[in-house]
């Protein structure tokens, strides 16, 4: 009797391994309509009012999170800038309205700075 070649033995062994690996998938791919329905789905409760409410709450959560990040960045950006001193600003407004003269403005400005 003729002995099989090494290539033939490896090929058949590889074929057996591939078949053993793929065989369970073919059983899982078969449709079992008698066992499965939407009521049996583990997430079947998700499709009712609770599911819609949960989706809306998720949108509200992400909206608040994104809005909070935007507001925080804007607040940090404003903190970095230098704002004019409130007393100097009041002094300028009084000078602009004519309540004080140029000499008074300069003297008080020197006192504040």
mmCIF file of C-alpha atoms in Angstrom:
data_model
loop_
_atom_site.group_PDB
_atom_site.id
_atom_site.type_symbol
_atom_site.label_atom_id
_atom_site.label_comp_id
_atom_site.label_asym_id
_atom_site.label_seq_id
_atom_site.Cartn_x
_atom_site.Cartn_y
_atom_site.Cartn_z
ATOM 1 C CA UNK A 1 0.000 0.000 0.000
ATOM 2 C CA UNK A 2 1.179 3.484 -0.852
ATOM 3 C CA UNK A 3 1.935 5.777 2.038
ATOM 4 C CA UNK A 4 0.246 9.275 1.849
ATOM 5 C CA UNK A 5 2.544 12.228 1.345
ATOM 6 C CA UNK A 6 3.302 14.605 4.107
ATOM 7 C CA UNK A 7 1.482 17.384 2.252
ATOM 8 C CA UNK A 8 -1.707 15.307 2.031
ATOM 9 C CA UNK A 9 -1.606 14.507 5.747
ATOM 10 C CA UNK A 10 -1.128 18.172 6.671
ATOM 11 C CA UNK A 11 -3.895 19.190 4.282
ATOM 12 C CA UNK A 12 -6.387 16.755 5.743
ATOM 13 C CA UNK A 13 -5.420 17.722 9.299
ATOM 14 C CA UNK A 14 -5.882 21.359 8.426
ATOM 15 C CA UNK A 15 -9.262 20.560 6.898
ATOM 16 C CA UNK A 16 -10.358 18.777 10.075
ATOM 17 C CA UNK A 17 -9.258 21.728 12.222
ATOM 18 C CA UNK A 18 -11.078 24.269 10.043
ATOM 19 C CA UNK A 19 -14.224 22.158 10.049
ATOM 20 C CA UNK A 20 -14.086 21.756 13.831
ATOM 21 C CA UNK A 21 -13.617 25.507 14.211
ATOM 22 C CA UNK A 22 -16.456 26.484 11.851
ATOM 23 C CA UNK A 23 -18.952 23.732 12.685
ATOM 24 C CA UNK A 24 -20.397 25.340 15.832
ATOM 25 C CA UNK A 25 -21.047 28.550 13.886
ATOM 26 C CA UNK A 26 -23.258 26.770 11.390
ATOM 27 C CA UNK A 27 -25.444 25.480 14.201
ATOM 28 C CA UNK A 28 -25.734 28.931 15.729
ATOM 29 C CA UNK A 29 -26.629 30.483 12.387
ATOM 30 C CA UNK A 30 -29.765 28.363 11.986
ATOM 31 C CA UNK A 31 -33.004 30.199 12.556
ATOM 32 C CA UNK A 32 -34.988 28.938 15.526
ATOM 33 C CA UNK A 33 -38.241 30.855 15.200
ATOM 34 C CA UNK A 34 -40.035 28.536 17.602
ATOM 35 C CA UNK A 35 -37.640 29.485 20.422
ATOM 36 C CA UNK A 36 -37.102 33.187 19.831
ATOM 37 C CA UNK A 37 -39.440 36.172 19.829
ATOM 38 C CA UNK A 38 -39.182 39.875 20.661
ATOM 39 C CA UNK A 39 -40.724 39.245 24.055
ATOM 40 C CA UNK A 40 -37.867 36.935 24.918
ATOM 41 C CA UNK A 41 -35.183 39.419 23.949
ATOM 42 C CA UNK A 42 -33.096 40.430 26.982
ATOM 43 C CA UNK A 43 -33.586 44.107 26.097
ATOM 44 C CA UNK A 44 -37.297 43.907 25.217
ATOM 45 C CA UNK A 45 -38.145 46.431 27.964
ATOM 46 C CA UNK A 46 -35.993 48.978 26.143
ATOM 47 C CA UNK A 47 -38.546 49.517 23.384
ATOM 48 C CA UNK A 48 -41.310 50.911 25.590
ATOM 49 C CA UNK A 49 -41.721 54.226 27.365
ATOM 50 C CA UNK A 50 -38.791 53.446 29.641
ATOM 51 C CA UNK A 51 -36.508 53.102 26.656
ATOM 52 C CA UNK A 52 -37.568 56.440 25.197
ATOM 53 C CA UNK A 53 -37.197 58.077 28.605
ATOM 54 C CA UNK A 54 -33.740 56.616 29.068
ATOM 55 C CA UNK A 55 -32.657 57.830 25.631
ATOM 56 C CA UNK A 56 -33.937 61.333 26.413
ATOM 57 C CA UNK A 57 -32.145 61.339 29.760
ATOM 58 C CA UNK A 58 -28.953 60.295 28.008
ATOM 59 C CA UNK A 59 -29.311 63.216 25.594
ATOM 60 C CA UNK A 60 -29.962 65.599 28.495
ATOM 61 C CA UNK A 61 -26.909 64.252 30.347
ATOM 62 C CA UNK A 62 -24.600 64.718 27.353
ATOM 63 C CA UNK A 63 -26.117 68.152 26.661
ATOM 64 C CA UNK A 64 -25.389 69.285 30.223
ATOM 65 C CA UNK A 65 -21.907 67.823 30.081
ATOM 66 C CA UNK A 66 -21.035 69.567 26.805
ATOM 67 C CA UNK A 67 -22.629 72.840 27.936
ATOM 68 C CA UNK A 68 -20.686 72.653 31.208
ATOM 69 C CA UNK A 69 -17.430 72.164 29.352
ATOM 70 C CA UNK A 70 -18.170 75.130 27.060
ATOM 71 C CA UNK A 71 -19.133 77.380 29.981
ATOM 72 C CA UNK A 72 -16.034 76.293 31.912
ATOM 73 C CA UNK A 73 -13.746 77.063 28.993
ATOM 74 C CA UNK A 74 -15.367 80.468 28.500
ATOM 75 C CA UNK A 75 -15.022 81.240 32.207
ATOM 76 C CA UNK A 76 -11.357 80.250 32.192
ATOM 77 C CA UNK A 77 -10.750 82.386 29.103
ATOM 78 C CA UNK A 78 -12.274 85.420 30.829
ATOM 79 C CA UNK A 79 -10.199 84.869 33.957
ATOM 80 C CA UNK A 80 -6.989 85.024 31.942
ATOM 81 C CA UNK A 81 -7.658 88.521 30.605
ATOM 82 C CA UNK A 82 -6.880 91.601 32.680
ATOM 83 C CA UNK A 83 -9.915 93.658 33.611
ATOM 84 C CA UNK A 84 -9.581 97.380 34.335
ATOM 85 C CA UNK A 85 -9.671 98.381 37.971
ATOM 86 C CA UNK A 86 -13.200 99.265 39.059
ATOM 87 C CA UNK A 87 -12.117 102.467 40.825
ATOM 88 C CA UNK A 88 -10.286 103.747 37.743
ATOM 89 C CA UNK A 89 -13.332 102.935 35.619
ATOM 90 C CA UNK A 90 -15.618 104.906 37.959
ATOM 91 C CA UNK A 91 -13.139 107.770 37.897
ATOM 92 C CA UNK A 92 -13.163 107.805 34.091
ATOM 93 C CA UNK A 93 -16.964 107.798 34.039
ATOM 94 C CA UNK A 94 -17.126 110.752 36.447
ATOM 95 C CA UNK A 95 -14.609 112.658 34.316
ATOM 96 C CA UNK A 96 -16.593 111.856 31.169
ATOM 97 C CA UNK A 97 -19.810 113.168 32.776
ATOM 98 C CA UNK A 98 -18.054 116.355 33.795
ATOM 99 C CA UNK A 99 -18.350 115.819 37.546
ATOM 100 C CA UNK A 100 -14.588 116.322 38.081
ATOM 101 C CA UNK A 101 -11.960 118.415 36.329
ATOM 102 C CA UNK A 102 -8.830 117.240 34.551
ATOM 103 C CA UNK A 103 -6.642 118.140 37.531
ATOM 104 C CA UNK A 104 -8.873 116.216 39.954
ATOM 105 C CA UNK A 105 -8.902 113.232 37.578
ATOM 106 C CA UNK A 106 -5.101 113.173 37.316
ATOM 107 C CA UNK A 107 -4.616 113.600 41.082
ATOM 108 C CA UNK A 108 -7.044 110.831 41.989
ATOM 109 C CA UNK A 109 -5.665 108.560 39.297
ATOM 110 C CA UNK A 110 -2.153 109.018 40.767
ATOM 111 C CA UNK A 111 -3.541 108.200 44.211
ATOM 112 C CA UNK A 112 -5.161 104.978 42.940
ATOM 113 C CA UNK A 113 -2.183 103.684 40.956
#
